[in-house]
């Protein structure tokens, strides 16, 4: 079942800035969807459109099959904005209680969920402190708490760990995994690739408002392999042969890193070395990390 | 329903923030000054008028004038408070990003506007009513004077604050806080000036000046509403004094009751500004 569907979404801000060129996405139920991209790629713009905060210039967008911003839609989702801010004269507990009221939770469920979520985000101790007195990380935590309070079916998180310490990041990771286990759909904006790699099923990489790579994380990472070739000297001839076998990622006098499609390349590289009289010191295959794919996708675009 | 939750939060905010404490201290100060000033002045007037035949009548007129002046100051105070407490109600939340978190909940944008408006409107109405009653009590205690129709006057003064509240809400949906504040004070000043021009124009029999005054009143009806309120605060003796044919004029008060079309206009104006605020807020990117 599709939870989020956008087609050729375009956003041009009032100042003429094109934030999204043409964004087509589909996010299915219980997926953890990683939305990646460099600064200014349009991630926050996309999430704001999904929340009905920003109107697209063109294209269509549906959340739960309805236009975004509809209260019926918003009742079923939770949102952590990029910079979470709320009335800072409230305490953490009061904020969550107010959130619960807006979400229509009855008094008993509200009390239970407020305590549960405070504990979940590690703010049980600071529950009765004014948000004014919260650190940046604590603000982000209470923001996450209000997004999860009403047990939504869909959670949209805009860089949820940007202000968190390593322990906090790990906790958020665990929370996302747990949500996935409960069948909750998660839309995660991030540029922390190692993090995305650990929790996401599906990934879309955006750059300058367009999706440049997308697909299931496993396929994206598996489809790409890397081959490190260490030799005594990289001759022009040898390099030319390597370029025929895959794309050269890095190259020095004695080392070449190749991106290759499959495992077939290694013996061919060895064969080439023998034929051209190059001394082969090592041939190291490796899975490519998401970071490499990201960098390549963005640079490929730029180039 | 959700608008009421926002209204409740707004009331809570008003109660909890230092701002309200400031308003309360300022208001108590104002009432004290009014009371003390009234006692002192009345003492002087009594001393001067003692012996003269018109003494009793003169003191009555003086008391009524002083009370009217007290209400005039209260009306100004309430108007400024209306602008002061609401000027960043919307723009502040937009700037801080609080709207993002707020609108993530199942409510419509108009709930935010209506809720905040309702919250502030209740605070302002309560303020005007309590302060008016306190002012009247002090004046009555010191001078024995009671305005002839205080309820109508209080109602109109509440309407003054609502006009300004709606305008401030509207401004907040598309202007930064500072620009909104400056704009509102300019309009408020313009209204005051327009009122003066109209009153003087009537006294000087200048149609042009009266017309200018009316146009300003249409643009921002806060002062014309006050002048309508003032009618209900003046006893017959003062109204009689304010006779154009004798050239007598109280510059900030009106000797004629408000016209029904004007009242209808201001109510529509207030609701219109609020509706426009919702329309603008609905359309903008946040
Ligand atoms: N309100 C706005 N008005 C004008 N331009 C904007 C506005 N918001 C964003 N932009 C522009 O749109 C582009 C995309 O911005 P966006 O905030 O969506 O990027 P992002 O991917 O979230 O970046 P980051 O990783 O830094 O958070 C940027 O070039 C930005 O300058
Ligand atoms: Mg962003």
Coordinates of C-alpha atoms and ligand atoms in Angstrom, one line a residue:
Chain A
X1 CA 0.0 0.0 0.0
X2 CA 1.3 3.4 -0.9
X3 CA 1.5 5.9 1.9
X4 CA 3.3 8.8 0.1
X5 CA 3.1 9.4 -3.6
X6 CA 4.4 12.4 -5.4
X7 CA 4.5 13.0 -9.1
X8 CA 6.8 15.6 -10.8
X9 CA 6.7 17.8 -7.8
X10 CA 8.2 21.2 -8.5
X11 CA 8.8 24.1 -6.2
X12 CA 9.9 27.5 -7.1
X13 CA 10.1 29.9 -4.2
X14 CA 9.0 33.5 -4.4
X15 CA 12.5 34.7 -4.9
X16 CA 12.8 32.5 -8.1
X17 CA 14.9 29.8 -6.4
X18 CA 14.1 26.4 -7.8
X19 CA 14.1 24.1 -4.7
X20 CA 12.6 21.1 -6.4
X21 CA 12.9 20.4 -10.1
X22 CA 10.7 17.4 -10.5
X23 CA 10.3 15.0 -7.7
X24 CA 8.5 11.7 -8.1
X25 CA 8.5 9.4 -5.0
X26 CA 6.6 6.5 -3.8
X27 CA 6.8 5.3 -0.2
X28 CA 5.1 2.1 0.8
X29 CA 3.6 1.0 4.1
X30 CA 6.0 0.1 6.9
X31 CA 9.0 1.2 4.9
X32 CA 11.8 3.2 6.3
X33 CA 12.5 5.6 3.5
X34 CA 15.8 7.5 3.5
X35 CA 15.7 10.8 1.7
X36 CA 19.3 11.9 1.1
X37 CA 21.0 14.8 -0.4
X38 CA 23.6 17.5 0.0
X39 CA 22.8 20.9 1.7
X40 CA 20.2 22.8 -0.3
X41 CA 19.2 19.7 -2.3
X42 CA 15.5 20.3 -1.4
X43 CA 15.0 17.7 1.3
X44 CA 13.3 20.1 3.7
X45 CA 11.2 21.6 1.0
X46 CA 10.0 18.2 0.0
X47 CA 9.0 17.3 3.6
X48 CA 7.3 20.7 4.0
X49 CA 5.2 19.9 0.9
X50 CA 4.3 16.5 2.3
X51 CA 3.2 18.4 5.5
X52 CA 1.1 20.9 3.6
X53 CA 3.3 23.7 4.9
X54 CA 4.5 24.7 1.5
X55 CA 2.4 24.6 -1.7
X56 CA 4.1 23.0 -4.7
X57 CA 4.4 25.1 -7.8
X58 CA 3.4 22.1 -10.0
X59 CA 2.9 18.3 -9.7
X60 CA 0.8 16.2 -7.5
X61 CA 1.2 15.0 -4.0
X62 CA -0.9 12.6 -1.9
X63 CA -0.4 11.3 1.6
X64 CA -2.6 8.4 2.5
X65 CA -4.3 9.1 -0.8
X66 CA -5.4 12.6 0.4
X67 CA -4.0 16.1 -0.2
X68 CA -1.4 17.0 2.4
X69 CA -2.3 19.4 5.2
X70 CA -5.8 17.8 5.6
X71 CA -6.5 17.4 9.3
X72 CA -7.5 13.8 8.6
X73 CA -4.0 13.1 7.2
X74 CA -2.3 15.0 10.0
X75 CA -4.1 13.0 12.6
X76 CA -2.4 9.9 11.3
X77 CA 1.2 11.2 11.1
X78 CA 3.9 12.6 13.3
X79 CA 6.4 15.3 12.2
X80 CA 9.7 16.4 13.6
X81 CA 10.7 19.7 11.9
X82 CA 14.3 20.5 11.0
X83 CA 14.6 22.9 13.8
X84 CA 12.0 22.0 16.4
X85 CA 10.7 24.9 18.3
X86 CA 7.7 25.3 20.5
X87 CA 6.3 27.7 23.1
X88 CA 9.3 27.7 25.5
X89 CA 7.3 28.7 28.5
X90 CA 5.7 25.2 28.6
X91 CA 7.4 22.3 30.3
X92 CA 8.2 19.2 28.3
X93 CA 5.2 17.4 29.9
X94 CA 2.8 20.3 29.2
X95 CA 4.0 20.4 25.6
X96 CA 3.2 16.7 25.2
X97 CA -0.1 17.0 27.0
X98 CA -1.1 19.9 24.6
X99 CA 0.1 17.8 21.6
X100 CA -2.1 14.9 22.9
X101 CA -5.1 17.2 23.2
X102 CA -4.7 18.4 19.7
X103 CA -4.4 14.8 18.5
X104 CA -7.6 14.0 20.3
X105 CA -6.3 11.6 22.9
X106 CA -8.5 11.1 25.9
X107 CA -7.1 12.0 29.4
X108 CA -6.1 8.5 30.4
X109 CA -4.4 7.7 27.2
X110 CA -2.7 11.1 27.2
X111 CA -1.3 10.6 30.6
X112 CA 0.0 7.1 29.7
X113 CA 1.5 8.2 26.4
X114 CA 3.1 11.3 27.8
X115 CA 5.0 9.2 30.4
X116 CA 5.9 6.6 27.8
X117 CA 7.3 9.0 25.2
X118 CA 9.2 11.0 27.8
X119 CA 10.9 7.8 28.8
X120 CA 11.4 6.8 25.2
X121 CA 13.3 9.9 24.3
X122 CA 15.2 10.0 27.6
X123 CA 13.6 13.1 29.1
X124 CA 11.7 11.6 32.1
X125 CA 14.0 13.6 34.4
X126 CA 13.5 16.9 32.6
X127 CA 9.8 16.5 32.1
X128 CA 8.8 19.3 34.4
X129 CA 11.5 21.8 33.3
X130 CA 10.5 24.7 31.0
X131 CA 11.6 24.0 27.4
X132 CA 13.4 27.4 27.6
X133 CA 15.9 25.6 29.8
X134 CA 16.4 22.7 27.4
X135 CA 19.6 22.1 25.5
X136 CA 19.5 21.9 21.8
X137 CA 19.6 18.1 21.9
X138 CA 16.9 18.0 24.5
X139 CA 14.7 20.2 22.3
X140 CA 15.2 17.8 19.5
X141 CA 14.3 14.9 21.8
X142 CA 11.1 16.6 22.9
X143 CA 10.3 17.3 19.3
X144 CA 10.7 13.6 18.5
X145 CA 8.5 12.8 21.5
X146 CA 5.6 15.0 20.2
X147 CA 5.9 13.4 16.8
X148 CA 5.5 9.9 18.3
X149 CA 3.0 10.7 21.1
X150 CA -0.2 9.7 19.4
X151 CA 1.2 6.5 17.9
X152 CA 1.0 7.7 14.2
X153 CA 1.1 5.4 11.2
X154 CA 3.6 7.6 9.4
X155 CA 6.5 9.6 10.9
X156 CA 8.3 12.3 9.0
X157 CA 11.7 13.2 10.5
X158 CA 13.8 16.0 9.1
X159 CA 17.3 15.3 10.3
X160 CA 16.3 13.9 13.6
X161 CA 19.8 13.5 15.0
X162 CA 21.4 16.7 13.9
X163 CA 21.7 18.0 17.5
X164 CA 22.2 14.7 19.2
X165 CA 25.3 13.1 20.8
X166 CA 26.4 9.7 19.6
X167 CA 24.3 7.9 22.3
X168 CA 21.3 9.9 21.3
X169 CA 21.8 9.0 17.6
X170 CA 22.0 5.4 18.6
X171 CA 18.7 5.7 20.6
X172 CA 17.0 7.3 17.6
X173 CA 18.2 4.5 15.4
X174 CA 16.7 2.0 17.8
X175 CA 13.5 4.0 17.9
X176 CA 13.2 3.9 14.2
X177 CA 13.9 0.2 14.1
X178 CA 11.2 -0.3 16.7
X179 CA 8.7 1.8 14.7
X180 CA 9.4 -0.3 11.7
X181 CA 8.8 -3.4 13.7
X182 CA 5.4 -2.0 14.7
X183 CA 4.5 -1.4 11.0
X184 CA 5.0 2.4 11.1
X185 CA 6.2 4.1 7.9
X186 CA 9.2 6.4 8.4
X187 CA 10.3 9.1 6.1
X188 CA 13.8 10.1 7.1
X189 CA 15.6 13.2 5.8
X190 CA 19.3 12.9 6.5
X191 CA 22.8 13.4 5.2
X192 CA 24.3 11.1 7.8
X193 CA 24.8 8.2 5.5
X194 CA 26.2 5.7 7.9
X195 CA 23.0 6.2 9.9
X196 CA 20.7 5.8 6.9
X197 CA 22.6 2.7 5.9
X198 CA 21.8 1.1 9.3
X199 CA 18.0 1.7 9.3
X200 CA 16.6 2.4 5.8
X201 CA 15.0 -0.1 3.4
X202 CA 14.5 2.3 0.6
X203 CA 16.7 5.2 -0.4
X204 CA 16.4 8.2 -2.7
X205 CA 19.3 10.5 -3.3
X206 CA 18.4 14.0 -4.4
X207 CA 20.5 16.7 -5.8
X208 CA 19.4 20.1 -6.8
X209 CA 15.8 19.1 -6.6
X210 CA 16.0 15.9 -8.6
X211 CA 16.3 12.2 -7.7
X212 CA 19.6 11.0 -9.0
X213 CA 19.6 7.5 -7.5
X214 CA 16.9 5.5 -5.8
X215 CA 15.9 2.0 -4.9
X216 CA 16.0 -0.5 -2.2
X217 CA 19.2 0.1 -0.1
X218 CA 20.3 -3.6 -0.4
X219 CA 20.1 -3.4 -4.2
X220 CA 21.8 0.0 -4.4
X221 CA 24.7 -1.2 -2.3
X222 CA 24.9 -4.7 -3.7
X223 CA 24.8 -3.7 -7.3
X224 CA 27.9 -1.7 -6.8
X225 CA 31.2 -3.3 -6.0
X226 CA 34.6 -1.9 -5.7
X227 CA 37.9 -3.4 -6.7
X228 CA 41.2 -2.0 -5.4
X229 CA 44.1 -2.9 -7.6
X230 CA 47.6 -2.5 -6.2
X231 CA 50.5 -2.8 -8.7
X232 CA 54.1 -1.8 -8.9
X233 CA 53.3 0.9 -11.5
X234 CA 50.2 1.9 -13.3
X235 CA 51.1 2.2 -17.0
X236 CA 48.9 4.0 -19.5
X237 CA 48.1 0.8 -21.2
X238 CA 47.1 -0.9 -18.0
X239 CA 45.0 2.0 -17.1
X240 CA 43.2 1.9 -20.4
X241 CA 42.5 -1.8 -19.9
X242 CA 41.1 -1.1 -16.5
X243 CA 38.8 1.6 -17.8
X244 CA 37.3 -1.0 -20.1
X245 CA 36.4 -3.1 -17.1
X246 CA 34.7 -0.5 -14.9
X247 CA 34.8 3.1 -14.0
X248 CA 37.9 4.4 -12.3
X249 CA 37.1 6.0 -9.0
X250 CA 40.6 6.9 -7.8
X251 CA 44.0 6.4 -9.4
X252 CA 47.6 7.0 -8.4
X253 CA 50.9 5.6 -9.6
X254 CA 50.5 2.3 -7.9
X255 CA 46.9 2.0 -7.1
X256 CA 43.6 2.1 -8.9
X257 CA 40.1 1.8 -7.4
X258 CA 37.5 0.6 -9.8
X259 CA 33.7 0.6 -9.6
X260 CA 32.6 -2.6 -11.2
X261 CA 29.2 -4.2 -11.8
X262 CA 29.9 -7.7 -10.6
X263 CA 32.5 -10.2 -9.5
X264 CA 33.7 -11.1 -13.0
X265 CA 36.1 -8.2 -13.2
X266 CA 38.7 -9.5 -10.8
X267 CA 40.1 -12.3 -12.9
X268 CA 40.0 -10.0 -16.0
X269 CA 42.1 -7.4 -14.1
X270 CA 44.6 -10.1 -13.1
X271 CA 44.8 -11.3 -16.7
X272 CA 45.4 -7.8 -18.0
X273 CA 48.2 -7.3 -15.5
X274 CA 49.9 -10.5 -16.6
X275 CA 49.5 -9.7 -20.3
X276 CA 50.9 -6.2 -19.9
X277 CA 53.7 -7.2 -17.6
X278 CA 52.4 -5.2 -14.6
X279 CA 53.2 -6.7 -11.2
X280 CA 50.1 -7.2 -9.3
X281 CA 50.5 -6.8 -5.5
X282 CA 46.9 -7.1 -4.4
X283 CA 43.4 -7.3 -5.8
X284 CA 40.8 -6.4 -3.1
X285 CA 37.1 -6.6 -3.8
X286 CA 34.8 -4.7 -1.5
X287 CA 31.1 -3.8 -1.2
X288 CA 30.7 -0.1 -1.8
X289 CA 29.3 1.9 1.0
X290 CA 26.4 4.2 0.7
X291 CA 28.7 7.1 1.1
X292 CA 30.6 6.2 -2.1
X293 CA 27.4 5.8 -4.0
X294 CA 26.2 9.1 -2.7
X295 CA 29.4 10.9 -3.6
X296 CA 29.5 9.4 -7.0
X297 CA 25.8 10.2 -7.7
X298 CA 26.3 13.8 -6.7
X299 CA 29.6 14.2 -8.5
X300 CA 28.3 12.4 -11.6
X301 CA 25.5 15.0 -11.7
X302 CA 27.8 17.9 -11.2
X303 CA 30.2 16.6 -13.8
Chain B
X1 CA -12.8 22.7 18.8
X2 CA -9.1 22.9 18.0
X3 CA -9.3 26.7 17.8
X4 CA -10.5 26.6 21.4
X5 CA -7.5 24.6 22.4
X6 CA -5.3 27.2 20.8
X7 CA -7.3 30.0 22.5
X8 CA -6.8 28.2 25.9
X9 CA -3.1 28.0 25.3
X10 CA -3.0 31.7 24.4
X11 CA -4.8 32.5 27.6
X12 CA -2.3 30.4 29.5
X13 CA 0.6 32.2 27.8
X14 CA -0.8 35.6 28.7
X15 CA -1.2 34.5 32.3
X16 CA 2.2 33.0 32.5
X17 CA 4.4 35.5 30.7
X18 CA 5.9 38.6 32.3
X19 CA 4.1 40.7 29.8
X20 CA 0.9 40.4 31.7
X21 CA 2.5 41.3 35.0
X22 CA 3.8 44.4 33.3
X23 CA 0.4 45.4 32.1
X24 CA -1.1 44.8 35.5
X25 CA 1.6 46.9 37.2
X26 CA 1.2 49.7 34.6
X27 CA -2.6 49.6 35.0
X28 CA -2.5 49.7 38.8
X29 CA -0.2 52.6 38.5
X30 CA -2.5 54.3 36.1
X31 CA -5.5 53.8 38.4
X32 CA -3.6 55.1 41.4
X33 CA -2.5 58.2 39.6
X34 CA -6.0 58.8 38.4
X35 CA -7.4 58.5 41.9
X36 CA -4.8 60.6 43.6
X37 CA -4.9 63.3 40.8
X38 CA -8.7 63.4 41.1
X39 CA -8.7 63.9 44.8
X40 CA -6.1 66.7 44.6
X41 CA -7.7 68.5 41.7
X42 CA -11.2 68.2 43.2
X43 CA -9.9 69.7 46.5
X44 CA -8.6 72.7 44.5
X45 CA -11.8 73.1 42.5
X46 CA -13.9 72.9 45.6
X47 CA -11.8 75.6 47.3
X48 CA -12.1 77.9 44.3
X49 CA -15.7 77.4 43.7
X50 CA -16.7 77.7 47.4
X51 CA -19.0 80.7 47.8
X52 CA -19.8 81.1 44.1
X53 CA -23.4 80.3 43.3
X54 CA -22.6 77.9 40.5
X55 CA -20.4 75.8 42.8
X56 CA -22.4 72.6 42.8
X57 CA -23.0 72.6 39.1
X58 CA -19.4 73.4 38.3
X59 CA -18.1 70.6 40.5
X60 CA -20.4 68.1 38.8
X61 CA -19.2 69.2 35.3
X62 CA -15.6 69.0 36.5
X63 CA -16.1 65.5 37.9
X64 CA -17.7 64.3 34.7
X65 CA -14.9 65.8 32.6
X66 CA -12.2 64.2 34.7
X67 CA -13.9 60.8 34.5
X68 CA -14.2 61.2 30.7
X69 CA -10.6 62.0 30.5
X70 CA -9.8 58.9 32.6
X71 CA -11.7 56.7 30.2
X72 CA -9.9 58.4 27.3
X73 CA -6.6 57.4 28.8
X74 CA -7.8 53.9 29.5
X75 CA -9.0 53.6 26.0
X76 CA -5.6 54.6 24.7
X77 CA -3.9 52.2 27.1
X78 CA -6.2 49.3 26.0
X79 CA -5.6 50.1 22.4
X80 CA -1.9 50.1 22.8
X81 CA -2.1 46.9 24.8
X82 CA -4.1 45.2 22.1
X83 CA -1.3 45.9 19.6
X84 CA 1.5 45.2 22.1
X85 CA 0.3 41.7 23.1
X86 CA -0.7 40.5 19.7
X87 CA 1.8 42.1 17.3
X88 CA 4.1 39.0 17.2
X89 CA 1.4 36.4 17.8
X90 CA 1.6 35.1 14.2
X91 CA 4.8 36.5 12.8
X92 CA 6.7 35.4 15.9
X93 CA 5.6 31.8 15.5
X94 CA 6.4 31.9 11.8
X95 CA 9.9 33.3 12.5
X96 CA 10.7 30.8 15.2
X97 CA 9.4 27.8 13.2
X98 CA 6.8 27.0 15.9
X99 CA 4.1 27.0 13.3
X100 CA 5.7 23.9 11.7
X101 CA 5.3 21.9 14.9
X102 CA 1.9 23.4 15.6
X103 CA 0.5 22.7 12.2
X104 CA 1.8 19.1 12.2
X105 CA -1.2 18.4 14.5
X106 CA -4.6 17.7 13.1
X107 CA -5.8 21.3 12.9
X108 CA -6.4 23.8 10.1
X109 CA -4.5 26.9 9.6
X110 CA -7.6 29.0 10.4
X111 CA -7.8 27.3 13.8
X112 CA -4.5 28.9 14.7
X113 CA -5.6 32.3 13.6
X114 CA -9.1 32.0 15.2
X115 CA -7.7 30.5 18.4
X116 CA -5.2 33.1 19.0
X117 CA -7.7 35.9 18.1
X118 CA -10.2 34.4 20.6
X119 CA -7.6 34.1 23.3
X120 CA -6.4 37.7 23.0
X121 CA -9.9 39.0 22.5
X122 CA -10.9 37.5 25.8
X123 CA -7.9 38.9 27.6
X124 CA -8.6 42.4 26.1
X125 CA -12.3 42.3 26.8
X126 CA -11.6 41.3 30.4
X127 CA -9.0 44.0 30.7
X128 CA -11.3 46.7 29.4
X129 CA -14.2 45.6 31.6
X130 CA -12.2 45.3 34.8
X131 CA -10.3 48.5 34.3
X132 CA -13.5 50.4 33.4
X133 CA -15.3 49.2 36.5
X134 CA -12.2 50.1 38.6
X135 CA -12.1 53.6 37.1
X136 CA -15.8 54.1 37.6
X137 CA -15.6 53.0 41.2
X138 CA -12.7 55.3 41.9
X139 CA -14.4 58.3 40.2
X140 CA -17.7 57.5 42.0
X141 CA -15.9 57.2 45.4
X142 CA -14.1 60.5 45.0
X143 CA -16.7 62.6 43.1
X144 CA -20.1 60.9 43.3
X145 CA -20.3 60.9 39.5
X146 CA -21.5 58.0 37.5
X147 CA -21.4 58.0 33.7
X148 CA -25.0 57.8 32.3
X149 CA -24.6 54.6 30.1
X150 CA -21.3 52.9 31.0
X151 CA -22.2 49.5 29.5
X152 CA -22.6 50.8 26.0
X153 CA -19.3 52.7 26.4
X154 CA -17.5 49.7 27.7
X155 CA -18.8 47.6 24.8
X156 CA -17.6 50.1 22.3
X157 CA -14.2 50.3 23.9
X158 CA -13.9 46.5 23.7
X159 CA -14.7 46.9 20.1
X160 CA -11.8 49.3 19.7
X161 CA -9.4 46.7 21.0
X162 CA -10.9 44.1 18.7
X163 CA -10.4 46.3 15.7
X164 CA -6.8 46.7 16.5
X165 CA -6.4 43.0 17.4
X166 CA -7.8 42.0 14.0
X167 CA -5.5 44.4 12.2
X168 CA -2.5 43.2 14.1
X169 CA -3.4 39.6 13.3
X170 CA -3.8 40.4 9.7
X171 CA -0.4 42.2 9.6
X172 CA 1.2 39.3 11.4
X173 CA 0.3 36.9 8.6
X174 CA 2.4 38.6 6.0
X175 CA 4.6 41.2 7.7
X176 CA 7.6 40.8 10.0
X177 CA 6.9 41.7 13.6
X178 CA 8.6 45.0 13.5
X179 CA 7.0 46.2 10.3
X180 CA 3.6 45.1 11.7
X181 CA 4.2 47.0 14.9
X182 CA 5.3 50.2 13.2
X183 CA 2.4 50.0 10.7
X184 CA -0.1 49.6 13.5
X185 CA 1.2 52.5 15.5
X186 CA 1.1 54.7 12.4
X187 CA -2.5 53.7 11.7
X188 CA -3.4 54.2 15.3
X189 CA -1.8 57.7 15.3
X190 CA -3.6 58.4 12.0
X191 CA -6.9 57.5 13.5
X192 CA -6.3 59.9 16.4
X193 CA -5.3 62.7 14.0
X194 CA -8.3 62.0 11.8
X195 CA -10.6 62.2 14.9
X196 CA -9.1 65.6 15.8
X197 CA -9.4 66.9 12.2
X198 CA -13.1 65.8 12.1
X199 CA -14.0 67.3 15.5
X200 CA -12.3 70.6 14.7
X201 CA -13.7 70.5 11.2
X202 CA -17.2 70.3 12.7
X203 CA -16.5 73.2 15.0
X204 CA -15.0 75.3 12.2
X205 CA -17.7 74.2 9.8
X206 CA -15.2 72.9 7.3
X207 CA -16.7 70.2 5.2
X208 CA -13.3 69.2 3.8
X209 CA -11.9 68.5 7.3
X210 CA -15.0 66.5 8.2
X211 CA -14.6 64.5 5.0
X212 CA -11.0 63.8 5.7
X213 CA -11.9 62.7 9.2
X214 CA -14.6 60.3 7.8
X215 CA -12.2 58.8 5.3
X216 CA -9.7 58.1 8.0
X217 CA -12.4 56.6 10.2
X218 CA -13.3 54.2 7.4
X219 CA -9.6 53.3 7.0
X220 CA -9.1 52.7 10.7
X221 CA -12.2 53.1 12.9
X222 CA -10.5 52.9 16.3
X223 CA -10.9 56.6 17.1
X224 CA -14.5 57.0 15.8
X225 CA -15.4 54.1 18.0
X226 CA -13.9 55.8 21.0
X227 CA -15.8 59.0 20.2
X228 CA -19.0 56.9 20.0
X229 CA -18.1 55.4 23.4
X230 CA -17.5 58.9 24.8
X231 CA -21.1 59.9 24.1
X232 CA -22.3 57.4 26.6
X233 CA -19.9 58.7 29.3
X234 CA -21.1 62.3 29.3
X235 CA -24.0 63.7 31.3
X236 CA -26.4 66.0 29.7
X237 CA -24.6 69.0 31.2
X238 CA -21.5 68.4 29.2
X239 CA -23.3 67.3 26.0
X240 CA -25.2 70.7 26.2
X241 CA -21.9 72.5 26.5
X242 CA -20.6 70.7 23.4
X243 CA -22.9 72.7 21.2
X244 CA -21.5 73.6 17.9
X245 CA -23.5 76.7 17.7
X246 CA -21.9 78.0 20.8
X247 CA -18.5 76.9 19.6
X248 CA -17.9 74.7 22.6
X249 CA -16.0 71.5 21.8
X250 CA -14.4 68.7 23.7
X251 CA -11.7 67.6 21.3
X252 CA -11.7 63.9 22.1
X253 CA -15.4 63.4 22.7
X254 CA -18.5 63.3 20.6
X255 CA -21.8 64.9 21.5
X256 CA -23.8 62.7 19.2
X257 CA -24.7 59.1 19.6
X258 CA -23.0 56.6 17.2
X259 CA -24.8 56.0 13.9
X260 CA -26.0 52.5 13.2
X261 CA -24.2 52.2 9.8
X262 CA -20.9 53.1 11.5
X263 CA -21.4 50.4 14.1
X264 CA -22.2 47.8 11.4
X265 CA -19.2 48.9 9.4
X266 CA -16.8 48.5 12.3
X267 CA -18.1 45.0 13.1
X268 CA -17.8 44.0 9.4
X269 CA -14.4 45.7 9.4
X270 CA -13.2 43.6 12.3
X271 CA -14.5 40.4 11.0
X272 CA -13.3 41.2 7.5
X273 CA -9.7 41.8 8.7
X274 CA -9.9 38.5 10.6
X275 CA -11.2 36.7 7.5
X276 CA -8.5 38.3 5.4
X277 CA -5.9 37.2 7.9
X278 CA -7.1 33.6 7.5
X279 CA -7.1 33.8 3.7
X280 CA -3.5 35.2 3.6
X281 CA -2.3 32.7 6.2
X282 CA -3.9 29.8 4.2
X283 CA -2.1 30.8 1.1
X284 CA 1.4 31.5 2.2
X285 CA 4.4 29.1 2.5
X286 CA 5.5 28.5 6.0
Ligands
LIG1 N1 11.6 30.0 2.1 C1 12.5 29.9 1.1 N2 12.6 30.9 0.2 C2 13.5 30.9 -0.8 N3 14.3 29.9 -1.0 C3 14.3 28.8 -0.2 C4 13.4 28.8 0.9 N4 13.6 27.7 1.6 C5 14.6 27.0 0.9 N5 15.0 27.7 -0.1 C6 16.0 27.3 -1.1 O1 15.6 26.1 -1.7 C7 16.7 25.2 -1.8 C8 16.4 23.9 -1.0 O2 16.3 24.1 0.3 P1 16.0 23.0 1.4 O3 15.9 23.7 2.7 O4 14.8 22.2 0.9 O5 17.3 22.1 1.4 P2 17.7 20.9 2.3 O6 18.0 19.7 1.3 O7 16.8 20.7 3.3 O8 19.2 21.4 2.8 P3 19.9 21.1 4.2 O9 20.5 19.8 4.1 O10 20.9 22.2 4.3 O11 18.8 21.1 5.3 C9 17.9 25.9 -1.2 O12 18.7 26.4 -2.3 C10 17.4 27.0 -0.4 O13 18.2 28.1 -0.5
LIG2 MG1 16.9 20.7 5.4

